[in-house]
C-alpha positions as a printed Julia matrix, in Angstrom:
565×3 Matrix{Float64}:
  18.38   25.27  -34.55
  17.0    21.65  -35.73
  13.74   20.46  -33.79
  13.61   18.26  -30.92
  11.82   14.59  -31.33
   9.78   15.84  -28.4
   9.3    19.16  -30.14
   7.97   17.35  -33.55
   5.77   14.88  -31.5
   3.74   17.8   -29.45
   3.61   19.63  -33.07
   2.07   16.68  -35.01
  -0.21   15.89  -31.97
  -1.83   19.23  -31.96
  -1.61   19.19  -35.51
  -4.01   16.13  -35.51
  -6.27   17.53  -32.81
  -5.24   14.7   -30.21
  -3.93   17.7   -28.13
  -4.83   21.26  -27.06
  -2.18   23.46  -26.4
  -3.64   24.11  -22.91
  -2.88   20.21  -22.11
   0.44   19.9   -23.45
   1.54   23.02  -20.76
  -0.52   21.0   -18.3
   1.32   18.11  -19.15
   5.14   20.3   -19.21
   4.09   21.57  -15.57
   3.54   17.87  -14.25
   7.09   16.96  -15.98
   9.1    19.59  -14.62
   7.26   19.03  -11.44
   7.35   15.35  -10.59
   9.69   14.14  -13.44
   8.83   11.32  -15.92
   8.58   11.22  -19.49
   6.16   13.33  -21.54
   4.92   10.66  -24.1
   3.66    8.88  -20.82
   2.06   11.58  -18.69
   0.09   12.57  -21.49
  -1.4     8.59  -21.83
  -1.98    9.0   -17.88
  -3.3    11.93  -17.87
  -5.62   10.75  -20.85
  -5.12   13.28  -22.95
  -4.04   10.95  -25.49
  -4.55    7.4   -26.31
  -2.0     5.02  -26.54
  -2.76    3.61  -29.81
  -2.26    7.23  -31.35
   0.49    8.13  -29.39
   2.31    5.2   -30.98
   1.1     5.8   -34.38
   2.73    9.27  -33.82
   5.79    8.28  -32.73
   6.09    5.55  -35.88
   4.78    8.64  -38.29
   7.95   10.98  -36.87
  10.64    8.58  -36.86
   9.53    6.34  -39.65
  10.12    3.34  -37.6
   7.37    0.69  -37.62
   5.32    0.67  -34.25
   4.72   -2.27  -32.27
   2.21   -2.75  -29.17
   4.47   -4.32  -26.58
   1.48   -5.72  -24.41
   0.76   -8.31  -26.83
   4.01   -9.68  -27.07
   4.75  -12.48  -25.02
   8.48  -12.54  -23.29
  11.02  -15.0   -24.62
  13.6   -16.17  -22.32
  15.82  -17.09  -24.82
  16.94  -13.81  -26.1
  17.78  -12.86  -22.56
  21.9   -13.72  -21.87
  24.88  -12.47  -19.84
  24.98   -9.06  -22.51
  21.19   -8.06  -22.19
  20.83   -8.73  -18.44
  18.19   -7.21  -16.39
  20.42   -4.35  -14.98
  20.84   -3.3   -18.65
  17.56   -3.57  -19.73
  16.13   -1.21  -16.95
  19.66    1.31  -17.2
  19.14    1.42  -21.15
  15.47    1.4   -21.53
  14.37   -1.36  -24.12
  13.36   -4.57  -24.55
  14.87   -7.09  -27.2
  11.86   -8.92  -29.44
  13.81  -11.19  -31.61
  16.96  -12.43  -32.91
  17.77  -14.14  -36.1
  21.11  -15.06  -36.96
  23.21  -11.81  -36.24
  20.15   -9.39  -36.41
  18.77   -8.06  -32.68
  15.59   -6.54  -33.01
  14.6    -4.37  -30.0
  11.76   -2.03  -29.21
  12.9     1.38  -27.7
  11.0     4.33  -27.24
  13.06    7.26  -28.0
  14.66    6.71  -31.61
  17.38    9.61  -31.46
  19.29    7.78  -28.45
  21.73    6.93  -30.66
  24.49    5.67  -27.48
  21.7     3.09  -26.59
  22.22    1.62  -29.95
  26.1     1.8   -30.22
  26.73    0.08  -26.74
  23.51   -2.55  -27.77
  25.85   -3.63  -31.11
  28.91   -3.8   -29.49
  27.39   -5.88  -26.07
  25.65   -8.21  -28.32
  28.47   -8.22  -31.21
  24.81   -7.98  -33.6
  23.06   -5.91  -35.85
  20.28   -3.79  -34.22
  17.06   -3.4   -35.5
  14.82   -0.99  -34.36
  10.88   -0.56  -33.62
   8.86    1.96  -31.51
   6.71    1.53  -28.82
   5.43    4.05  -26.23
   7.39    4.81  -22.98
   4.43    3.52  -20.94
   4.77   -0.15  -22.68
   7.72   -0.43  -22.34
   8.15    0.58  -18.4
   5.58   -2.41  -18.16
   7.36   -4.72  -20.3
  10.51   -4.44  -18.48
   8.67   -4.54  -15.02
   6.69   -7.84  -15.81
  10.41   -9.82  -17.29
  12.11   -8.6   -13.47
   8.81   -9.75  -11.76
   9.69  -13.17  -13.6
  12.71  -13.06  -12.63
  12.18  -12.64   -9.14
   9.26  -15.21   -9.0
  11.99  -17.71  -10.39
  14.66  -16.3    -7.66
  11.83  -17.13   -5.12
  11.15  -20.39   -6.04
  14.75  -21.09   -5.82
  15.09  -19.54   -2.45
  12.58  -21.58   -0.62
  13.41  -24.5    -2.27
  16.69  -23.8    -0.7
  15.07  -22.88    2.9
  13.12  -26.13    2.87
  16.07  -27.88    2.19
  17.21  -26.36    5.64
  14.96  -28.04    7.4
  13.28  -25.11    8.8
  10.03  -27.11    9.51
  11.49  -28.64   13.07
  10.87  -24.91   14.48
   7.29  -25.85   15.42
   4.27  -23.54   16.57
   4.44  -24.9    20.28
   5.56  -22.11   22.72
   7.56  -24.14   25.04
   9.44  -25.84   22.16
  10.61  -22.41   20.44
  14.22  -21.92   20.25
  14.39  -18.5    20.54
  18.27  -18.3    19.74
  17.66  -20.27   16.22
  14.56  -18.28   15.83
  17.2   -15.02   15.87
  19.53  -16.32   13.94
  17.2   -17.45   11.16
  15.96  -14.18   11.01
  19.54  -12.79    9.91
  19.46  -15.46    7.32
  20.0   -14.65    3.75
  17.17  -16.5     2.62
  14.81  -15.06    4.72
  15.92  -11.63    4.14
  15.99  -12.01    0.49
  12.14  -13.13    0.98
  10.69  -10.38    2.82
  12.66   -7.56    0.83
  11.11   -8.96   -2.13
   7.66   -9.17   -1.15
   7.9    -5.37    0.62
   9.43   -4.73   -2.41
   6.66   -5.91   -4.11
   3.66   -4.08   -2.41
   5.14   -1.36   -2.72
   5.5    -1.36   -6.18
   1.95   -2.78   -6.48
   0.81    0.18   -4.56
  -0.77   -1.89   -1.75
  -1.95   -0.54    1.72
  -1.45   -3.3     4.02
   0.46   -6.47    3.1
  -0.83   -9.97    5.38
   1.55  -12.95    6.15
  -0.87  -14.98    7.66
  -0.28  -19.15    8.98
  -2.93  -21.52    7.37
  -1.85  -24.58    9.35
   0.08  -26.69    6.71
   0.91  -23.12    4.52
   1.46  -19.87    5.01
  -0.45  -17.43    3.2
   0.84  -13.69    2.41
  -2.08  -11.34    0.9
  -1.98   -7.96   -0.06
  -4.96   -5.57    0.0
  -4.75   -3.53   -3.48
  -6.88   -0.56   -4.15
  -8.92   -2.25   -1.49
  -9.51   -5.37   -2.23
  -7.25   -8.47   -0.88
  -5.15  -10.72   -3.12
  -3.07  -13.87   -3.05
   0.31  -13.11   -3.64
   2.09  -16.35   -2.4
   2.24  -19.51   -0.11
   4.97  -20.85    1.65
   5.62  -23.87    3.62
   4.84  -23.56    7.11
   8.24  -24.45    8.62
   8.86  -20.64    7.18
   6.35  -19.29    8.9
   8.18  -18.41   12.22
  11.54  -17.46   10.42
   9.16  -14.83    8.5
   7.52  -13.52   11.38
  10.84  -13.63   13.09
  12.14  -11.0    10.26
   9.37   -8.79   10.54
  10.27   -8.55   14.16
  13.4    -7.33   13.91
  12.69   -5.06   11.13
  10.21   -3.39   13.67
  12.47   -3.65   16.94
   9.93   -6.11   18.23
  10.7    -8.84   20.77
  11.34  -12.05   18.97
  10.64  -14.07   22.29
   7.06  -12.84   22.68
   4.52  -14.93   21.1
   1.46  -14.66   23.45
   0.21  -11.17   23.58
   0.14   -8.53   20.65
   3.02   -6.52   19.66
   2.71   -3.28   17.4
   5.58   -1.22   15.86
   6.88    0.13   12.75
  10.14    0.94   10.36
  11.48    2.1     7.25
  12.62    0.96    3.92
  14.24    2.34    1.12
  12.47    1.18   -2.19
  13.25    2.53   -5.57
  15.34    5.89   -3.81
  11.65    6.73   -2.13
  11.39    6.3     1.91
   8.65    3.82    2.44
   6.9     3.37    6.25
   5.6     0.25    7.93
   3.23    0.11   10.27
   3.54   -3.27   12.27
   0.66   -5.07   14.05
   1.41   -8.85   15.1
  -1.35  -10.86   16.89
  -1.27  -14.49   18.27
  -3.56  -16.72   16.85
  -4.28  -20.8    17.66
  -1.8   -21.79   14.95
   0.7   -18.86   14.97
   1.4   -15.07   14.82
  -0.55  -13.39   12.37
   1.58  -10.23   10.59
  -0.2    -7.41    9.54
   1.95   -4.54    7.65
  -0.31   -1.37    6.88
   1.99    0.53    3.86
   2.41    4.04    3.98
   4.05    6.13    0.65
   4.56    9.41    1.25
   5.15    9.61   -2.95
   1.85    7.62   -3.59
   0.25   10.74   -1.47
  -2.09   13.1    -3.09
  -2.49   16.08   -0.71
  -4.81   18.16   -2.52
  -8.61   18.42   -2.07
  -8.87   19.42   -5.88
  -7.23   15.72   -6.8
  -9.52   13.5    -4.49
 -12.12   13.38   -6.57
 -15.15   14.92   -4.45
 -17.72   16.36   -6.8
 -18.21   20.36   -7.02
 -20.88   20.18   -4.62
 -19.3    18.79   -1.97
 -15.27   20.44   -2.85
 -17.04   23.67   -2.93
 -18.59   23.3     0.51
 -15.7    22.03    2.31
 -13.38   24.61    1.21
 -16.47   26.93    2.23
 -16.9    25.21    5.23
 -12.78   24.95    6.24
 -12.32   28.89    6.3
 -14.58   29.5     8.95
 -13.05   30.87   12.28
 -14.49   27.9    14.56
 -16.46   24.89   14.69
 -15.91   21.51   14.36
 -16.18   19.18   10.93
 -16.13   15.3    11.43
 -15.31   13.28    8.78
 -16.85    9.31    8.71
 -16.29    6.13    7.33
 -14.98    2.72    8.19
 -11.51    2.09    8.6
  -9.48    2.09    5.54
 -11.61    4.8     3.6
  -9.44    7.98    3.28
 -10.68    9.82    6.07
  -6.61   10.63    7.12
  -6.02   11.56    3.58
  -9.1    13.91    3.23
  -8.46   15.76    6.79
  -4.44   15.75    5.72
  -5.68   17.4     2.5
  -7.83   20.09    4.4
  -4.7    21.24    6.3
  -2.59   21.73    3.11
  -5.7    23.71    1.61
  -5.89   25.84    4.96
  -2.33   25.96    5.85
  -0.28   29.42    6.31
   2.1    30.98    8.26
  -0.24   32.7    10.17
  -1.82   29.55   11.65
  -0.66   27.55   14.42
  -1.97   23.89   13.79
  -1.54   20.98   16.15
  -2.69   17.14   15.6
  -3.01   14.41   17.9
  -2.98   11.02   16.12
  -2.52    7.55   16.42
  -0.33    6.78   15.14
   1.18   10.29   13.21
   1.03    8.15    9.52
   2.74   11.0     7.27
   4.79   14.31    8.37
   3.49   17.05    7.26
   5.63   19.98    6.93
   5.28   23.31    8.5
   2.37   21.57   11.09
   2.86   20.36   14.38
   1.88   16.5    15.05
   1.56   14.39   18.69
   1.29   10.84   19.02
  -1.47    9.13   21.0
   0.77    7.42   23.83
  -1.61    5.82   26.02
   1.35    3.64   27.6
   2.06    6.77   29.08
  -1.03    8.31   29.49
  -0.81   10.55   26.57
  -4.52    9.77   25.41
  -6.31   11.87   23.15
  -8.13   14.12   25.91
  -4.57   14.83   27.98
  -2.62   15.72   24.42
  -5.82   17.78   23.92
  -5.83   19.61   27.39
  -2.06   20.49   26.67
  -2.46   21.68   23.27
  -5.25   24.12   24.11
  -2.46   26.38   26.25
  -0.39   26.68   23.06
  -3.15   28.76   21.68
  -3.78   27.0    18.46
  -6.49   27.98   15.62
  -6.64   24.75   13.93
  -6.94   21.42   16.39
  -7.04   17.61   14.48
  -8.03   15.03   16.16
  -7.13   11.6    14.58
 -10.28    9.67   16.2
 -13.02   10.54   18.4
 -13.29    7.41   20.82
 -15.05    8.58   23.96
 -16.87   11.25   25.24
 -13.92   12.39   27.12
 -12.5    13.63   23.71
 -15.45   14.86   22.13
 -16.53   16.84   24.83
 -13.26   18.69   24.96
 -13.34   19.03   21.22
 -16.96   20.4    21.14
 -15.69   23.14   23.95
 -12.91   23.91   21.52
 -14.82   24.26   18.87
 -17.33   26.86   20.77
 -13.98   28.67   21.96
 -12.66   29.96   18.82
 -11.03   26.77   17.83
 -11.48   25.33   14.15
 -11.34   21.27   15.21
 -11.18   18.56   12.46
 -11.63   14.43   13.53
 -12.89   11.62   12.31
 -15.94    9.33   13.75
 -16.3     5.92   13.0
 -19.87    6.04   11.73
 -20.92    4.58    8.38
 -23.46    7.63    7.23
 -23.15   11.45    8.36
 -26.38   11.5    10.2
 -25.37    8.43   12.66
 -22.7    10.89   13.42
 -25.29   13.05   15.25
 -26.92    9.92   17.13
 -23.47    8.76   17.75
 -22.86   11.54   19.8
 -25.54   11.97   21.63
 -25.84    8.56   22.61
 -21.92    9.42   23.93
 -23.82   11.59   26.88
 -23.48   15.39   24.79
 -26.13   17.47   24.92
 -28.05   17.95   21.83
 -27.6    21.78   21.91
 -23.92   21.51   22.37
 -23.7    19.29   18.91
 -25.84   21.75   16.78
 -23.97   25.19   18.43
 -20.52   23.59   17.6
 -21.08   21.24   14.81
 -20.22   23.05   10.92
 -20.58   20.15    8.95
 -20.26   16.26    8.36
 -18.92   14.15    5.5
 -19.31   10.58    5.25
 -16.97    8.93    2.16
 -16.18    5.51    0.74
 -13.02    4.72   -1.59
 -14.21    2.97   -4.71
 -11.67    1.4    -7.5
 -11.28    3.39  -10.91
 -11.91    1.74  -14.2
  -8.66    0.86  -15.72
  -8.39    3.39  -18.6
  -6.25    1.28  -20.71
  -9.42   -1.82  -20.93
 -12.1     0.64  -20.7
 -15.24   -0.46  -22.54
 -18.87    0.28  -23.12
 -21.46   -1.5   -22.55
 -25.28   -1.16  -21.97
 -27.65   -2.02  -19.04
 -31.19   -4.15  -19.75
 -34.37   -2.3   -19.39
 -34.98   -4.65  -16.47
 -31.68   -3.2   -14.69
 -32.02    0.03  -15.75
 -35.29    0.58  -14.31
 -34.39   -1.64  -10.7
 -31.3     0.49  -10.25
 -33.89    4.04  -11.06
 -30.92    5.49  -13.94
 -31.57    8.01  -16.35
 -29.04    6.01  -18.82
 -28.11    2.95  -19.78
 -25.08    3.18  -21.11
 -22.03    2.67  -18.86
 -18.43    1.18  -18.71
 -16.4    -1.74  -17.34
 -12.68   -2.92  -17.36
 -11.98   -6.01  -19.99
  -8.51   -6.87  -17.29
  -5.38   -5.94  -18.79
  -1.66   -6.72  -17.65
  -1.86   -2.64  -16.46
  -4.65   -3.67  -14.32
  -3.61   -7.68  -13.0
  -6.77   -8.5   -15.02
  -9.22   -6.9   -12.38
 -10.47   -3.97  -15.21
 -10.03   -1.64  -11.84
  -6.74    0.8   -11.18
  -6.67    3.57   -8.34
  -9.41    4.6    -6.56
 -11.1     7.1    -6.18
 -13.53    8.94   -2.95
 -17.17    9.67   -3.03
 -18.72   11.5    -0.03
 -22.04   12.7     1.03
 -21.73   16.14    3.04
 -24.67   16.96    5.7
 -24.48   21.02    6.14
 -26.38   21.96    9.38
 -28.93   23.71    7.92
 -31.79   25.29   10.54
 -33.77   22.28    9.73
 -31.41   20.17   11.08
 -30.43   22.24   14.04
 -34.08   21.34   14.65
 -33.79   17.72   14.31
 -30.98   17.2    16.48
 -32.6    19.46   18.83
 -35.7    16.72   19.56
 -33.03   14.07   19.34
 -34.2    12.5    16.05
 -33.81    9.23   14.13
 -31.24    9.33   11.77
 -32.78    8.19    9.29
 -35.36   11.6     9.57
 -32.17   13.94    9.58
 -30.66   11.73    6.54
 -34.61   12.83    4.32
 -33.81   16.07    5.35
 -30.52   16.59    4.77
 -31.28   15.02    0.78
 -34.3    17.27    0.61
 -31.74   20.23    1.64
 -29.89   19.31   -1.59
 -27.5    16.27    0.04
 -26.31   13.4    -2.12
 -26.06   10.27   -0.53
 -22.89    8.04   -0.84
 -25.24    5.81   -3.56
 -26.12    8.9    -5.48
 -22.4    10.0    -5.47
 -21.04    6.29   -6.44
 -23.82    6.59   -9.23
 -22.95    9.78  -10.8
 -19.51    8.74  -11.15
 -20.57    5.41  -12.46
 -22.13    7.27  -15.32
 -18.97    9.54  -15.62
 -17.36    6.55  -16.47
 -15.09    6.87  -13.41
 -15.83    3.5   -11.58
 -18.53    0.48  -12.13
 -21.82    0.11  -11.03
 -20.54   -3.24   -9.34
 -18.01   -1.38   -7.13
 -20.74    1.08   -6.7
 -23.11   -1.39   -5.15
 -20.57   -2.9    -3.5
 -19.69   -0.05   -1.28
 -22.49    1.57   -0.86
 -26.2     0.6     0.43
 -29.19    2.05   -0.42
C-alpha cells in the first residue's frame, strides 16, 4: 500500500528530529478531536517551525516552497474564474500569471481535482508551489478582508447618499417609524453583519459603536486591549444603533434610560452570543456588545496557564467537602472562565451543582444554571435561599455584591456546602478586608474561607515574530531579575503588528494557613496578611507575570502593565 503525503511528512520530520513521536500522537489526538489540518496544529502547537515545516513539504513533493506572508496581493490576477468563493472552497491562492501560465501556491500537492478544475476555470497552464496550510488560511483571509473593506466603503458611500444625516440626535425630532425602517435596510444590515462578523473572527470580547459628535467610532477590545476598527458618518449613527436594537429585541423608541439584552448569530457554522448594553450619552446612544464564543472556550484548568504551584493547589483545594474559594480581579480578567473551568475539573454524576449568575454567559452541560433577575426579585440572596432546599454540594455564585449574599454563602460554606464566587478586589488579601468591612465577623471568614486567588489576563507573545533581546544592567537591576535575556513580538500580519496573540492568566493564590487565620482574626492590614502569605510561599501577581516573562510567554511591558508592585 503506497504512503500517504501526510504519512511521508511525519516520517521525514521525525527523521530530522523536528518531531518526537510523543508530539505527533499529541498532535493526531487534537486532529481527530477538534478537526483542522495536521501541518498546521503542529506550527500552533509549536512543535515545529514554520520555516521547516515548509522546507519539508518542498523536500517531499519536490515543489519549490514559497513564504506566502511576504507576498503582497495583486488584484489583477483575481477575475470572474478565481473568485473569492473559489479561493476559500479550493484552498489556494494564485501568485502570478504570464501569458497562459497560472502560478498558484497550494498546500497539499497530491489534490490533483484542485488542479484539473483550476486549468479548465482559467483555460491556463497551472504551475505549482508549496506553502504551509497556516499561510495560506491567512493569505486567503487578508484578500476577503479586502474585499469586504472595499464592499464597505461602497456601502456607506451608498448610505450617505441616502441622506441618512437628517435623522438628528434630538429626542423630540426622532422619527421613530424611519428609524425602524432603516434598521431593516440592506445597507445597514450588510454593515453590522460585517463588523460582528469581524470580531468574531478577530476573536474580540466586546465590540464598541460609540458617537464622536461629527463620526462615529466602532472599537473592538482584542486580547484586551481596544482598537480602531472604523468610522462612519454620524447620520449612521442612529440607523446602527437602531440595528443593534432589533437584533437584541430592544425598544427602538427608547433613547433616555439604559437598555440591556442579548442574541445570537451564526458565524462560520459556530453559534456566537451577544451580550447587549446601550447607554444614553449627551450626543447619542453608546452600544456596547460583550462577545461570547462558546468554540473560543477553553474549559480546562490544565490549559489556563496557572503555574504548578498554584494548578496544584486549586485542584487540592476544589476536592474538599466544604468551604468557600473566591476568586478576584477586575472585570474582564477570566474570573468566569477560571470558576467555569473548576466545575468541569470537579464535575460528576454524583454531584448536584447549581449557579446563580448574571447573566448565565455559557451553558454548561450536565450543571444547573439561574439567572440573577432582580426585575423580579430574583437577586443573588433569594436564588440562593431557594437553591439551598435542593440539597446541592457545589453552590457558584457569579458575584458577591452585598453582605446579604456573602453571609448566606459563608453559612453554606460552614454547612457542608463547597461555594465558589468571585469578589471584585484587585489582590487576594483585600478580599479578607473586603469582607469584613461588609459587617462579617472575622471568625466566620477564617472558619469558612479555603482559599483565595487573585489573577490578571496578560497578552502572549506572538510565536510567529518572537525575538530575543537583552535588558541593560541598569534595567536589569531596577526590575531585581536574575536574567537578562528575554523576548518581544517584531508585529506580524498573524499578530495586526502588535507582537502580542492570546492571552494568557497569572494568579497569586493566598492558602489560609494558621498564620493567617491569625491575622484575620485581629482584623489586620492587608498589606500584613499579603508579607505573610509571600513568606508562606505565595507569589504575587508581579512575581507570576515575571516568571512567565522569562518563560518567554508574555513581555515584561504587558507585565508591568498589569500588574503593580
Amino acid at each position: 500500500m503506497p504512503i500517504s503525503f501526510k504519512q511521508k511528512l511525519n516520517e521525514l520530520l521525525i527523521e530530522k528530529n523536528l518531531l518526537t513521536l510523543r508530539q505527533l500522537e499529541e498532535t493526531i489526538k487534537t486532529q481527530k478531536e477538534e478537526g483542522g489540518k495536521l501541518s498546521k496544529i503542529l506550527v500552533d502547537k509549536g512543535y515545529v517551525k514554520e520555516k521547516e515545516l515548509l522546507a519539508a513539504l518542498s523536500d517531499i513533493s519536490n515543489i519549490p516552497p514559497l513564504n506566502l506572508s511576504k507576498i503582497k496581493i495583486n488584484p489583477a490576477l483575481f477575475s470572474k474564474e478565481l473568485s473569492p468563493q473559489m479561493i476559500q472552497q479550493y484552498h489556494f491562492f494564485p501568485i502570478s500569471k504570464i501569458g497562459k501560465t497560472l502560478t498558484v501556491a497550494i498546500d497539499d500537492p497530491l489534490n490533483v481535482f484542485v488542479l484539473d478544475d483550476l486549468k479548465i476555470a482559467t483555460n491556463c497552464e497551472i504551475k505549482t508551489v508549496i506553502t504551509t496550510s497556516a499561510q495560506l488560511s491567512q493569505a486567503i483571509e487578508k484578500y476577503c478582508q479586502q474585499l469586504s473593506e472595499e464592499s464597505l466603503g461602497k456601502v456607506a458611500q451608498d448610505i450617505e447618499e441616502l441622506k441618512l444625516e437628517l435623522i438628528q440626535g434630538k429626542e423630540e425630532k426622532v422619527d421613530t417609524q424611519e428609524l425602524e425602517k432603516l434598521a431593516y435596510e440592506t445597507p445597514i444590515i450588510k454593515i453590522i453583519n460585517l463588523l460582528l462578523s469581524e470580531a468574531a473572527k478577530d476573536k474580540a470580547n466586546d465590540l464598541l459603536i460609540e458617537p464622536l459628535g461629527e463620526k462615529t467610532r466602532v472599537r473592538c477590545r482584542i486580547d484586551g486591549v481596544l482598537k480602531e476598527k472604523r468610522k462612519f458618518p454620524k447620520g449612521m449613527h442612529n440607523a446602527l444603533v437602531s440595528r443593534i436594537k432589533v437584533l437584541a429585541n430592544l425598544n427602538i423608541a427608547e433613547m433616555r434610560i439604559p437598555q440591556d439584552g442579548r442574541f445570537k448569530a451564526k458565524i462560520e457554522s459556530r453559534e456566537v452570543d451577544f451580550r447587549v448594553s446601550i447607554i444614553p450619552s449627551n450626543i447619542g446612544e453608546k452600544v456596547a456588545l460583550r462577545i461570547l464564543d462558546k468554540s473560543a472556550l477553553t474549559l480546562d484548568l490544565d490549559k489556563l496557564g496557572f503555574n504548578e504551584q498554584n494548578l496544584s493547589r486549586l485542584k487540592e483545594i476544589v476536592q474538599k467537602p466544604h468551604g468557600m474559594l473566591l476568586v478576584c480581579g477586575p472585570t474582564g480578567t477570566g474570573k468566569t472562565t477560571t470558576l467555569y473551568s473548576i466545575l468541569k475539573h470537579i464535575d460528576s454524576p454524583e454531584k448536584n451543582i447549581v449557579t446563580v449568575e448574571d447573566p448565565v454567559e455559557y451553558q454548561l452541560s450536565g450543571i444547573n444554571q439561574v439567572t440573577y433577575r432582580q426585575d423580579i426579585g430574583l437577586t443573588f440572596s433569594a436564588a440562593l435561599r431557594s437553591i439551598l432546599r435542593q440539597d446541592p454540594d457545589i453552590i457558584m455564585i457569579g458575584e458577591i455584591r452585598d453582605y446579604e449574599t456573602l453571609d448566606i454563602s459563608i453559612k453554606s460554606a460552614l454547612t457542608g456546602h463547597l461555594v465558589l464566587a468571585t469578589l471584585h478586589t484587585t489582590t487576594a488579601s483585600e478580599a479578607i478586608t473586603r469582607m469584613i468591612d461588609m459587617g462579617v465577623e472575622p471568625f466566620l471568614i477564617s472558619s469558612s474561607l479555603i482559599g483565595i486567588g487573585a489573577q490578571r489576563l496578560v497578552r502572549r507573545i506572538c510565536e510567529y515574530c518572537k525575538q530575543e533581546y537583552t535588558l541593560s544592567s541598569e534595567e536589569q537591576k531596577e526590575l531585581g531579575l536574575d536574567k537578562n535575556v528575554f523576548f518581544r513580538g517584531k508585529g506580524c500580519d498573524n499578530c495586526e503588528n502588535s507582537g502580542y496573540r492570546g492571552r494568557v492568566a497569572i494568579m497569586e493564590f493566598l492558602s489560609l494557613t494558621p498564620e493567617i487565620k491569625e491575622l484575620i482574626g485581629k482584623k489586620a492590614l492587608d498589606k500584613e496578611v499579603q508579607k505573610e502569605a509571600v513568606k508562606s510561599g505565595m507569589l504575587t501577581l508581579r512575581q507570576d507575570g515575571l516568571a512567565k516573562a522569562e518563560k518567554g510567554i508574555t513581555t515584561l511591558e504587558e507585565v508591568l502593565r498589569i500588574t503593580v508592585e
